Amino acid sequence: MNENAFKFSVLMTIYKKEKAEYFDRALESLENQTVLPTQIVIVKDGPLNESLEDVIKIHAKKFRNVYTVISLKQNHGRGYASKIGIKHISNKWFARMDSDDVSSKNRFELQISAINKYNKAYPKLAVIGGQISEFMDDASDTVGYRRVPQEPDRIKEFAAYRSPINNPTVMINKEALLAIGNYSELNVLEDYDLWVRFLSNSYTLINIPDVIVNMRVGNGMYKRRGGMKYLNTYIRQKRIWKGQGIGTNKTVFLSSIAMMGNILFPSSVRKILYQKILHK
């Protein structure tokens, strides 16, 4: 199949605390792809500020038949907003994109090529992800990478300890997603939960070796990965996932201990840990 004949959508959620200039750059990276989406669905997760609204208006006006904008009356979180957005996806495959990241110019070309390559070998192919580079302020100043395994068997092994997919990079089969119950309404770990549910239902997940998204990281990200609420959710979900066949008592114990140590670190130390060790 010709990549240019492959129709797909993009799903993005946005809420009022995002920065308009980051959002604008993220949309530009979608619109300048070597293979363009036929639909971009933006879910406004609660009322937005005027600057963010202006960004949507400008881009939607340039690509009138591409943008679908959904407005939620109040902020519910990314999991719920994504679940609502799925109802408006018109194609079999859709890509995820965070509102402050930058996709590489050939991201979709590479992923569509992988879908065409692996579809016959894996009838239950559900997700094609990839690698990410990370930056703080300047997109050209890389501070780290998050590399994840490529092969289905390695992905399942990795999932017992850590999330095996970089969420901002994925293309997802909508039919497969609905078959496992759509996105959950978790406010944290909703992406990790999704990969586990795919795996526990015998779907195939694959990561390509290429860096296809430049992910913006900042102090806020490291703060969000701390606190007792995050730890309690993590341990509870690990136990649930073990019951779904992903992990063992040993992996639950080891990963929970590791996360407990991570939670106890101040965000400044957590930042160094992620950048120098986990995402080197």
PDB file of C-alpha atoms in Angstrom:
ATOM      1  CA  MET A   1       0.000   0.000   0.000  1.00  0.00           C
ATOM      2  CA  ASN A   2       1.207   3.478  -0.876  1.00  0.00           C
ATOM      3  CA  GLU A   3       1.862   5.463   2.313  1.00  0.00           C
ATOM      4  CA  ASN A   4       0.219   8.506   0.766  1.00  0.00           C
ATOM      5  CA  ALA A   5      -2.994   6.524   0.210  1.00  0.00           C
ATOM      6  CA  PHE A   6      -3.137   5.429   3.862  1.00  0.00           C
ATOM      7  CA  LYS A   7      -5.833   7.406   5.698  1.00  0.00           C
ATOM      8  CA  PHE A   8      -5.311   8.040   9.401  1.00  0.00           C
ATOM      9  CA  SER A   9      -6.288  10.458  12.137  1.00  0.00           C
ATOM     10  CA  VAL A  10      -4.410  12.240  14.942  1.00  0.00           C
ATOM     11  CA  LEU A  11      -5.822  12.599  18.466  1.00  0.00           C
ATOM     12  CA  MET A  12      -4.642  15.350  20.793  1.00  0.00           C
ATOM     13  CA  THR A  13      -6.013  16.637  24.105  1.00  0.00           C
ATOM     14  CA  ILE A  14      -5.372  20.152  25.393  1.00  0.00           C
ATOM     15  CA  TYR A  15      -6.159  21.953  28.648  1.00  0.00           C
ATOM     16  CA  LYS A  16      -5.795  25.498  29.917  1.00  0.00           C
ATOM     17  CA  LYS A  17      -2.365  25.227  31.544  1.00  0.00           C
ATOM     18  CA  GLU A  18      -0.585  24.378  28.289  1.00  0.00           C
ATOM     19  CA  LYS A  19       1.505  27.057  26.604  1.00  0.00           C
ATOM     20  CA  ALA A  20       0.170  28.445  23.333  1.00  0.00           C
ATOM     21  CA  GLU A  21       3.586  28.650  21.648  1.00  0.00           C
ATOM     22  CA  TYR A  22       4.286  24.974  22.432  1.00  0.00           C
ATOM     23  CA  PHE A  23       0.856  23.958  21.161  1.00  0.00           C
ATOM     24  CA  ASP A  24       1.366  25.943  17.964  1.00  0.00           C
ATOM     25  CA  ARG A  25       4.710  24.239  17.312  1.00  0.00           C
ATOM     26  CA  ALA A  26       3.211  20.794  17.925  1.00  0.00           C
ATOM     27  CA  LEU A  27       0.460  21.413  15.362  1.00  0.00           C
ATOM     28  CA  GLU A  28       2.966  22.739  12.843  1.00  0.00           C
ATOM     29  CA  SER A  29       4.930  19.503  13.140  1.00  0.00           C
ATOM     30  CA  LEU A  30       1.755  17.583  12.205  1.00  0.00           C
ATOM     31  CA  GLU A  31       0.993  19.804   9.245  1.00  0.00           C
ATOM     32  CA  ASN A  32       4.501  19.540   7.794  1.00  0.00           C
ATOM     33  CA  GLN A  33       4.704  15.758   7.638  1.00  0.00           C
ATOM     34  CA  THR A  34       5.857  13.898   4.531  1.00  0.00           C
ATOM     35  CA  VAL A  35       2.568  11.971   4.839  1.00  0.00           C
ATOM     36  CA  LEU A  36      -0.332  14.043   6.125  1.00  0.00           C
ATOM     37  CA  PRO A  37      -3.226  12.931   8.336  1.00  0.00           C
ATOM     38  CA  THR A  38      -6.712  13.202   6.880  1.00  0.00           C
ATOM     39  CA  GLN A  39      -8.147  14.185  10.270  1.00  0.00           C
ATOM     40  CA  ILE A  40      -6.822  15.911  13.408  1.00  0.00           C
ATOM     41  CA  VAL A  41      -9.110  15.616  16.447  1.00  0.00           C
ATOM     42  CA  ILE A  42      -8.477  18.089  19.265  1.00  0.00           C
ATOM     43  CA  VAL A  43     -10.325  17.595  22.547  1.00  0.00           C
ATOM     44  CA  LYS A  44     -10.467  20.730  24.683  1.00  0.00           C
ATOM     45  CA  ASP A  45     -10.336  19.264  28.202  1.00  0.00           C
ATOM     46  CA  GLY A  46     -12.300  22.060  29.843  1.00  0.00           C
ATOM     47  CA  PRO A  47     -12.358  25.793  28.992  1.00  0.00           C
ATOM     48  CA  LEU A  48      -9.130  27.152  27.468  1.00  0.00           C
ATOM     49  CA  ASN A  49      -7.501  30.555  27.662  1.00  0.00           C
ATOM     50  CA  GLU A  50      -7.738  32.972  24.748  1.00  0.00           C
ATOM     51  CA  SER A  51      -4.206  32.257  23.471  1.00  0.00           C
ATOM     52  CA  LEU A  52      -4.856  28.526  23.138  1.00  0.00           C
ATOM     53  CA  GLU A  53      -8.216  29.184  21.478  1.00  0.00           C
ATOM     54  CA  ASP A  54      -6.479  31.451  18.969  1.00  0.00           C
ATOM     55  CA  VAL A  55      -3.985  28.721  18.071  1.00  0.00           C
ATOM     56  CA  ILE A  56      -6.836  26.304  17.330  1.00  0.00           C
ATOM     57  CA  LYS A  57      -8.703  28.869  15.230  1.00  0.00           C
ATOM     58  CA  ILE A  58      -5.642  29.694  13.118  1.00  0.00           C
ATOM     59  CA  HIS A  59      -4.778  26.084  12.363  1.00  0.00           C
ATOM     60  CA  ALA A  60      -8.370  24.959  11.839  1.00  0.00           C
ATOM     61  CA  LYS A  61      -8.863  27.807   9.371  1.00  0.00           C
ATOM     62  CA  LYS A  62      -5.773  26.790   7.348  1.00  0.00           C
ATOM     63  CA  PHE A  63      -6.924  23.165   7.150  1.00  0.00           C
ATOM     64  CA  ARG A  64     -10.721  23.466   7.190  1.00  0.00           C
ATOM     65  CA  ASN A  65     -11.536  19.877   6.287  1.00  0.00           C
ATOM     66  CA  VAL A  66      -8.931  18.312   8.564  1.00  0.00           C
ATOM     67  CA  TYR A  67      -9.590  19.614  12.084  1.00  0.00           C
ATOM     68  CA  THR A  68     -12.342  18.296  14.357  1.00  0.00           C
ATOM     69  CA  VAL A  69     -12.563  20.207  17.653  1.00  0.00           C
ATOM     70  CA  ILE A  70     -14.444  18.814  20.647  1.00  0.00           C
ATOM     71  CA  SER A  71     -15.166  20.928  23.761  1.00  0.00           C
ATOM     72  CA  LEU A  72     -15.669  19.493  27.250  1.00  0.00           C
ATOM     73  CA  LYS A  73     -17.398  21.722  29.799  1.00  0.00           C
ATOM     74  CA  GLN A  74     -14.872  20.929  32.522  1.00  0.00           C
ATOM     75  CA  ASN A  75     -11.440  19.379  32.934  1.00  0.00           C
ATOM     76  CA  HIS A  76     -11.593  15.604  33.429  1.00  0.00           C
ATOM     77  CA  GLY A  77      -8.031  14.483  32.704  1.00  0.00           C
ATOM     78  CA  ARG A  78      -6.316  13.005  29.670  1.00  0.00           C
ATOM     79  CA  GLY A  79      -7.794   9.514  29.995  1.00  0.00           C
ATOM     80  CA  TYR A  80     -11.411  10.695  29.923  1.00  0.00           C
ATOM     81  CA  ALA A  81     -10.733  13.326  27.243  1.00  0.00           C
ATOM     82  CA  SER A  82      -9.063  10.691  25.059  1.00  0.00           C
ATOM     83  CA  LYS A  83     -12.025   8.362  25.512  1.00  0.00           C
ATOM     84  CA  ILE A  84     -14.368  11.088  24.268  1.00  0.00           C
ATOM     85  CA  GLY A  85     -12.040  11.905  21.373  1.00  0.00           C
ATOM     86  CA  ILE A  86     -12.103   8.301  20.113  1.00  0.00           C
ATOM     87  CA  LYS A  87     -15.803   8.665  19.304  1.00  0.00           C
ATOM     88  CA  HIS A  88     -14.887  11.237  16.664  1.00  0.00           C
ATOM     89  CA  ILE A  89     -12.011   9.348  15.017  1.00  0.00           C
ATOM     90  CA  SER A  90     -13.068   8.513  11.454  1.00  0.00           C
ATOM     91  CA  ASN A  91     -10.189   6.220  10.391  1.00  0.00           C
ATOM     92  CA  LYS A  92      -9.067   2.719  11.380  1.00  0.00           C
ATOM     93  CA  TRP A  93      -5.680   3.962  12.581  1.00  0.00           C
ATOM     94  CA  PHE A  94      -4.954   7.093  14.595  1.00  0.00           C
ATOM     95  CA  ALA A  95      -1.826   8.666  16.040  1.00  0.00           C
ATOM     96  CA  ARG A  96      -1.391  10.215  19.476  1.00  0.00           C
ATOM     97  CA  MET A  97       0.343  13.540  19.885  1.00  0.00           C
ATOM     98  CA  ASP A  98       0.986  15.559  23.028  1.00  0.00           C
ATOM     99  CA  SER A  99       0.301  19.269  22.787  1.00  0.00           C
ATOM    100  CA  ASP A 100       3.859  20.334  23.583  1.00  0.00           C
ATOM    101  CA  ASP A 101       5.932  17.794  21.636  1.00  0.00           C
ATOM    102  CA  VAL A 102       7.398  17.941  18.132  1.00  0.00           C
ATOM    103  CA  SER A 103       7.019  15.067  15.663  1.00  0.00           C
ATOM    104  CA  SER A 104       9.849  14.343  13.245  1.00  0.00           C
ATOM    105  CA  LYS A 105       8.992  15.254   9.656  1.00  0.00           C
ATOM    106  CA  ASN A 106       8.823  11.629   8.489  1.00  0.00           C
ATOM    107  CA  ARG A 107       7.194  10.197  11.606  1.00  0.00           C
ATOM    108  CA  PHE A 108       3.966   9.034   9.951  1.00  0.00           C
ATOM    109  CA  GLU A 109       5.722   7.835   6.824  1.00  0.00           C
ATOM    110  CA  LEU A 110       7.868   5.511   8.936  1.00  0.00           C
ATOM    111  CA  GLN A 111       4.962   4.261  11.027  1.00  0.00           C
ATOM    112  CA  ILE A 112       2.665   3.599   8.077  1.00  0.00           C
ATOM    113  CA  SER A 113       5.490   1.678   6.406  1.00  0.00           C
ATOM    114  CA  ALA A 114       5.763  -0.447   9.570  1.00  0.00           C
ATOM    115  CA  ILE A 115       2.008  -1.077   9.655  1.00  0.00           C
ATOM    116  CA  ASN A 116       2.091  -2.260   6.042  1.00  0.00           C
ATOM    117  CA  LYS A 117       5.130  -4.432   6.791  1.00  0.00           C
ATOM    118  CA  TYR A 118       3.795  -6.169   9.924  1.00  0.00           C
ATOM    119  CA  ASN A 119       0.045  -6.379   9.291  1.00  0.00           C
ATOM    120  CA  LYS A 120       0.157  -9.826   7.650  1.00  0.00           C
ATOM    121  CA  ALA A 121       2.630 -11.329  10.103  1.00  0.00           C
ATOM    122  CA  TYR A 122       0.650 -10.074  13.111  1.00  0.00           C
ATOM    123  CA  PRO A 123      -3.134 -10.208  12.506  1.00  0.00           C
ATOM    124  CA  LYS A 124      -3.726  -8.615  15.929  1.00  0.00           C
ATOM    125  CA  LEU A 125      -1.354  -5.694  15.381  1.00  0.00           C
ATOM    126  CA  ALA A 126      -2.655  -2.884  17.597  1.00  0.00           C
ATOM    127  CA  VAL A 127       0.154  -0.384  18.225  1.00  0.00           C
ATOM    128  CA  ILE A 128       3.171   0.964  16.384  1.00  0.00           C
ATOM    129  CA  GLY A 129       5.373   3.147  18.581  1.00  0.00           C
ATOM    130  CA  GLY A 130       8.892   4.489  18.349  1.00  0.00           C
ATOM    131  CA  GLN A 131      11.768   6.104  20.191  1.00  0.00           C
ATOM    132  CA  ILE A 132      11.856   9.620  21.642  1.00  0.00           C
ATOM    133  CA  SER A 133      14.466  12.273  22.235  1.00  0.00           C
ATOM    134  CA  GLU A 134      13.888  14.766  25.046  1.00  0.00           C
ATOM    135  CA  PHE A 135      14.509  18.495  25.296  1.00  0.00           C
ATOM    136  CA  MET A 136      13.916  21.237  27.857  1.00  0.00           C
ATOM    137  CA  ASP A 137      13.532  24.605  26.095  1.00  0.00           C
ATOM    138  CA  ASP A 138      15.246  24.437  22.713  1.00  0.00           C
ATOM    139  CA  ALA A 139      14.063  21.544  20.536  1.00  0.00           C
ATOM    140  CA  SER A 140      17.547  21.229  19.069  1.00  0.00           C
ATOM    141  CA  ASP A 141      19.127  20.776  22.523  1.00  0.00           C
ATOM    142  CA  THR A 142      18.594  17.100  23.367  1.00  0.00           C
ATOM    143  CA  VAL A 143      18.908  16.250  27.076  1.00  0.00           C
ATOM    144  CA  GLY A 144      18.084  12.545  26.884  1.00  0.00           C
ATOM    145  CA  TYR A 145      16.399   9.656  25.121  1.00  0.00           C
ATOM    146  CA  ARG A 146      13.830   7.094  26.123  1.00  0.00           C
ATOM    147  CA  ARG A 147      14.535   3.951  24.171  1.00  0.00           C
ATOM    148  CA  VAL A 148      12.096   1.061  24.386  1.00  0.00           C
ATOM    149  CA  PRO A 149      12.334  -2.502  23.012  1.00  0.00           C
ATOM    150  CA  GLN A 150      11.193  -3.172  19.451  1.00  0.00           C
ATOM    151  CA  GLU A 151      10.111  -6.818  19.260  1.00  0.00           C
ATOM    152  CA  PRO A 152       6.729  -8.014  20.656  1.00  0.00           C
ATOM    153  CA  ASP A 153       8.270 -10.576  23.049  1.00  0.00           C
ATOM    154  CA  ARG A 154      10.745  -8.060  24.466  1.00  0.00           C
ATOM    155  CA  ILE A 155       7.994  -5.471  24.834  1.00  0.00           C
ATOM    156  CA  LYS A 156       5.937  -7.868  26.943  1.00  0.00           C
ATOM    157  CA  GLU A 157       8.943  -8.683  29.153  1.00  0.00           C
ATOM    158  CA  PHE A 158       9.745  -4.986  29.592  1.00  0.00           C
ATOM    159  CA  ALA A 159       6.111  -4.224  30.517  1.00  0.00           C
ATOM    160  CA  ALA A 160       6.493  -6.206  33.739  1.00  0.00           C
ATOM    161  CA  TYR A 161       8.849  -3.507  35.026  1.00  0.00           C
ATOM    162  CA  ARG A 162       8.224  -0.283  33.118  1.00  0.00           C
ATOM    163  CA  SER A 163       5.953   1.159  30.448  1.00  0.00           C
ATOM    164  CA  PRO A 164       7.102  -0.488  27.175  1.00  0.00           C
ATOM    165  CA  ILE A 165       5.743   2.166  24.801  1.00  0.00           C
ATOM    166  CA  ASN A 166       6.420   5.889  24.444  1.00  0.00           C
ATOM    167  CA  ASN A 167       2.854   7.195  24.452  1.00  0.00           C
ATOM    168  CA  PRO A 168       3.483  10.389  22.391  1.00  0.00           C
ATOM    169  CA  THR A 169       4.823   8.263  19.514  1.00  0.00           C
ATOM    170  CA  VAL A 170       2.033   5.757  18.968  1.00  0.00           C
ATOM    171  CA  MET A 171      -0.269   4.906  16.125  1.00  0.00           C
ATOM    172  CA  ILE A 172      -3.181   2.768  17.379  1.00  0.00           C
ATOM    173  CA  ASN A 173      -5.718   0.526  15.696  1.00  0.00           C
ATOM    174  CA  LYS A 174      -9.078   1.996  16.757  1.00  0.00           C
ATOM    175  CA  GLU A 175     -10.925  -1.318  16.416  1.00  0.00           C
ATOM    176  CA  ALA A 176      -8.439  -3.030  18.734  1.00  0.00           C
ATOM    177  CA  LEU A 177      -8.692  -0.178  21.247  1.00  0.00           C
ATOM    178  CA  LEU A 178     -12.472  -0.417  21.406  1.00  0.00           C
ATOM    179  CA  ALA A 179     -12.238  -4.205  21.722  1.00  0.00           C
ATOM    180  CA  ILE A 180     -10.325  -3.850  25.003  1.00  0.00           C
ATOM    181  CA  GLY A 181     -12.663  -1.208  26.399  1.00  0.00           C
ATOM    182  CA  ASN A 182     -11.176   2.056  25.123  1.00  0.00           C
ATOM    183  CA  TYR A 183      -9.028   4.355  27.302  1.00  0.00           C
ATOM    184  CA  SER A 184      -9.483   4.101  31.057  1.00  0.00           C
ATOM    185  CA  GLU A 185     -10.318   7.175  33.094  1.00  0.00           C
ATOM    186  CA  LEU A 186      -7.164   6.977  35.202  1.00  0.00           C
ATOM    187  CA  ASN A 187      -5.537  10.387  35.669  1.00  0.00           C
ATOM    188  CA  VAL A 188      -2.054   8.876  35.962  1.00  0.00           C
ATOM    189  CA  LEU A 189      -0.554   5.776  34.330  1.00  0.00           C
ATOM    190  CA  GLU A 190      -3.425   5.676  31.822  1.00  0.00           C
ATOM    191  CA  ASP A 191      -1.025   4.967  28.962  1.00  0.00           C
ATOM    192  CA  TYR A 192       0.802   2.160  30.824  1.00  0.00           C
ATOM    193  CA  ASP A 193      -2.585   0.647  31.682  1.00  0.00           C
ATOM    194  CA  LEU A 194      -3.526   0.702  28.012  1.00  0.00           C
ATOM    195  CA  TRP A 195      -0.421  -1.219  26.897  1.00  0.00           C
ATOM    196  CA  VAL A 196      -1.008  -3.849  29.585  1.00  0.00           C
ATOM    197  CA  ARG A 197      -4.614  -4.365  28.492  1.00  0.00           C
ATOM    198  CA  PHE A 198      -3.520  -4.784  24.878  1.00  0.00           C
ATOM    199  CA  LEU A 199      -0.875  -7.317  25.874  1.00  0.00           C
ATOM    200  CA  SER A 200      -3.161  -9.262  28.200  1.00  0.00           C
ATOM    201  CA  ASN A 201      -5.644  -9.597  25.329  1.00  0.00           C
ATOM    202  CA  SER A 202      -2.976 -11.040  22.990  1.00  0.00           C
ATOM    203  CA  TYR A 203      -2.606  -7.953  20.803  1.00  0.00           C
ATOM    204  CA  THR A 204       0.754  -7.171  19.201  1.00  0.00           C
ATOM    205  CA  LEU A 205       2.732  -4.041  20.058  1.00  0.00           C
ATOM    206  CA  ILE A 206       5.802  -3.034  18.053  1.00  0.00           C
ATOM    207  CA  ASN A 207       8.271  -0.156  18.367  1.00  0.00           C
ATOM    208  CA  ILE A 208      10.300   0.990  15.387  1.00  0.00           C
ATOM    209  CA  PRO A 209      13.985   1.858  16.028  1.00  0.00           C
ATOM    210  CA  ASP A 210      13.724   5.463  14.826  1.00  0.00           C
ATOM    211  CA  VAL A 211      13.431   8.561  17.008  1.00  0.00           C
ATOM    212  CA  ILE A 212      10.121   9.961  15.751  1.00  0.00           C
ATOM    213  CA  VAL A 213       9.112  12.443  18.457  1.00  0.00           C
ATOM    214  CA  ASN A 214      11.075  15.128  20.231  1.00  0.00           C
ATOM    215  CA  MET A 215       9.416  15.234  23.654  1.00  0.00           C
ATOM    216  CA  ARG A 216       9.398  18.366  25.778  1.00  0.00           C
ATOM    217  CA  VAL A 217      10.359  17.672  29.385  1.00  0.00           C
ATOM    218  CA  GLY A 218      10.422  20.138  32.234  1.00  0.00           C
ATOM    219  CA  ASN A 219      10.418  20.368  36.000  1.00  0.00           C
ATOM    220  CA  GLY A 220       6.642  19.891  36.014  1.00  0.00           C
ATOM    221  CA  MET A 221       6.996  16.389  34.590  1.00  0.00           C
ATOM    222  CA  TYR A 222       9.381  15.336  37.350  1.00  0.00           C
ATOM    223  CA  LYS A 223       7.067  16.798  40.024  1.00  0.00           C
ATOM    224  CA  ARG A 224       4.099  14.838  38.648  1.00  0.00           C
ATOM    225  CA  ARG A 225       6.031  11.598  39.072  1.00  0.00           C
ATOM    226  CA  GLY A 226       6.276  12.076  42.808  1.00  0.00           C
ATOM    227  CA  GLY A 227       3.989  12.006  45.841  1.00  0.00           C
ATOM    228  CA  MET A 228       2.172   9.296  47.768  1.00  0.00           C
ATOM    229  CA  LYS A 229      -0.907   9.449  45.521  1.00  0.00           C
ATOM    230  CA  TYR A 230       1.233   8.541  42.507  1.00  0.00           C
ATOM    231  CA  LEU A 231       2.979   5.762  44.472  1.00  0.00           C
ATOM    232  CA  ASN A 232      -0.282   4.252  45.745  1.00  0.00           C
ATOM    233  CA  THR A 233      -1.763   4.263  42.240  1.00  0.00           C
ATOM    234  CA  TYR A 234       1.397   2.682  40.837  1.00  0.00           C
ATOM    235  CA  ILE A 235       1.458  -0.170  43.369  1.00  0.00           C
ATOM    236  CA  ARG A 236      -2.284  -0.812  43.016  1.00  0.00           C
ATOM    237  CA  GLN A 237      -2.061  -0.918  39.227  1.00  0.00           C
ATOM    238  CA  LYS A 238       0.983  -3.198  39.328  1.00  0.00           C
ATOM    239  CA  ARG A 239      -1.032  -5.723  41.309  1.00  0.00           C
ATOM    240  CA  ILE A 240      -3.964  -5.443  38.922  1.00  0.00           C
ATOM    241  CA  TRP A 241      -1.672  -5.886  35.918  1.00  0.00           C
ATOM    242  CA  LYS A 242      -0.090  -8.980  37.475  1.00  0.00           C
ATOM    243  CA  GLY A 243      -3.588 -10.430  37.653  1.00  0.00           C
ATOM    244  CA  GLN A 244      -3.892  -9.751  33.935  1.00  0.00           C
ATOM    245  CA  GLY A 245      -0.757 -11.767  33.241  1.00  0.00           C
ATOM    246  CA  ILE A 246       1.813  -8.967  33.019  1.00  0.00           C
ATOM    247  CA  GLY A 247       4.414  -9.447  35.720  1.00  0.00           C
ATOM    248  CA  THR A 248       5.013 -11.703  38.705  1.00  0.00           C
ATOM    249  CA  ASN A 249       5.183 -11.231  42.459  1.00  0.00           C
ATOM    250  CA  LYS A 250       8.894 -10.582  41.983  1.00  0.00           C
ATOM    251  CA  THR A 251       8.461  -7.873  39.339  1.00  0.00           C
ATOM    252  CA  VAL A 252       5.688  -6.186  41.354  1.00  0.00           C
ATOM    253  CA  PHE A 253       7.938  -6.128  44.427  1.00  0.00           C
ATOM    254  CA  LEU A 254      11.069  -4.919  42.637  1.00  0.00           C
ATOM    255  CA  SER A 255       9.365  -2.242  40.553  1.00  0.00           C
ATOM    256  CA  SER A 256       7.375  -1.013  43.575  1.00  0.00           C
ATOM    257  CA  ILE A 257      10.540  -0.717  45.660  1.00  0.00           C
ATOM    258  CA  ALA A 258      12.233   1.177  42.827  1.00  0.00           C
ATOM    259  CA  MET A 259       9.255   3.526  42.500  1.00  0.00           C
ATOM    260  CA  MET A 260       9.164   4.027  46.270  1.00  0.00           C
ATOM    261  CA  GLY A 261      12.769   5.187  46.177  1.00  0.00           C
ATOM    262  CA  ASN A 262      11.952   7.429  43.235  1.00  0.00           C
ATOM    263  CA  ILE A 263       9.023   9.014  45.107  1.00  0.00           C
ATOM    264  CA  LEU A 264      11.199   9.797  48.132  1.00  0.00           C
ATOM    265  CA  PHE A 265      13.659  11.783  46.019  1.00  0.00           C
ATOM    266  CA  PRO A 266      13.047  15.520  45.633  1.00  0.00           C
ATOM    267  CA  SER A 267      12.058  16.516  42.084  1.00  0.00           C
ATOM    268  CA  SER A 268      15.529  17.962  41.433  1.00  0.00           C
ATOM    269  CA  VAL A 269      17.135  14.568  42.122  1.00  0.00           C
ATOM    270  CA  ARG A 270      14.390  12.770  40.199  1.00  0.00           C
ATOM    271  CA  LYS A 271      15.198  14.957  37.203  1.00  0.00           C
ATOM    272  CA  ILE A 272      18.849  13.857  37.289  1.00  0.00           C
ATOM    273  CA  LEU A 273      17.822  10.204  37.697  1.00  0.00           C
ATOM    274  CA  TYR A 274      15.601  10.284  34.612  1.00  0.00           C
ATOM    275  CA  GLN A 275      17.984  12.276  32.434  1.00  0.00           C
ATOM    276  CA  LYS A 276      21.261  10.574  33.364  1.00  0.00           C
ATOM    277  CA  ILE A 277      20.175   6.983  33.940  1.00  0.00           C
ATOM    278  CA  LEU A 278      16.615   6.014  32.923  1.00  0.00           C
ATOM    279  CA  HIS A 279      16.445   8.211  29.804  1.00  0.00           C
ATOM    280  CA  LYS A 280      20.115   8.488  28.917  1.00  0.00           C
TER     281      LYS A 280
END
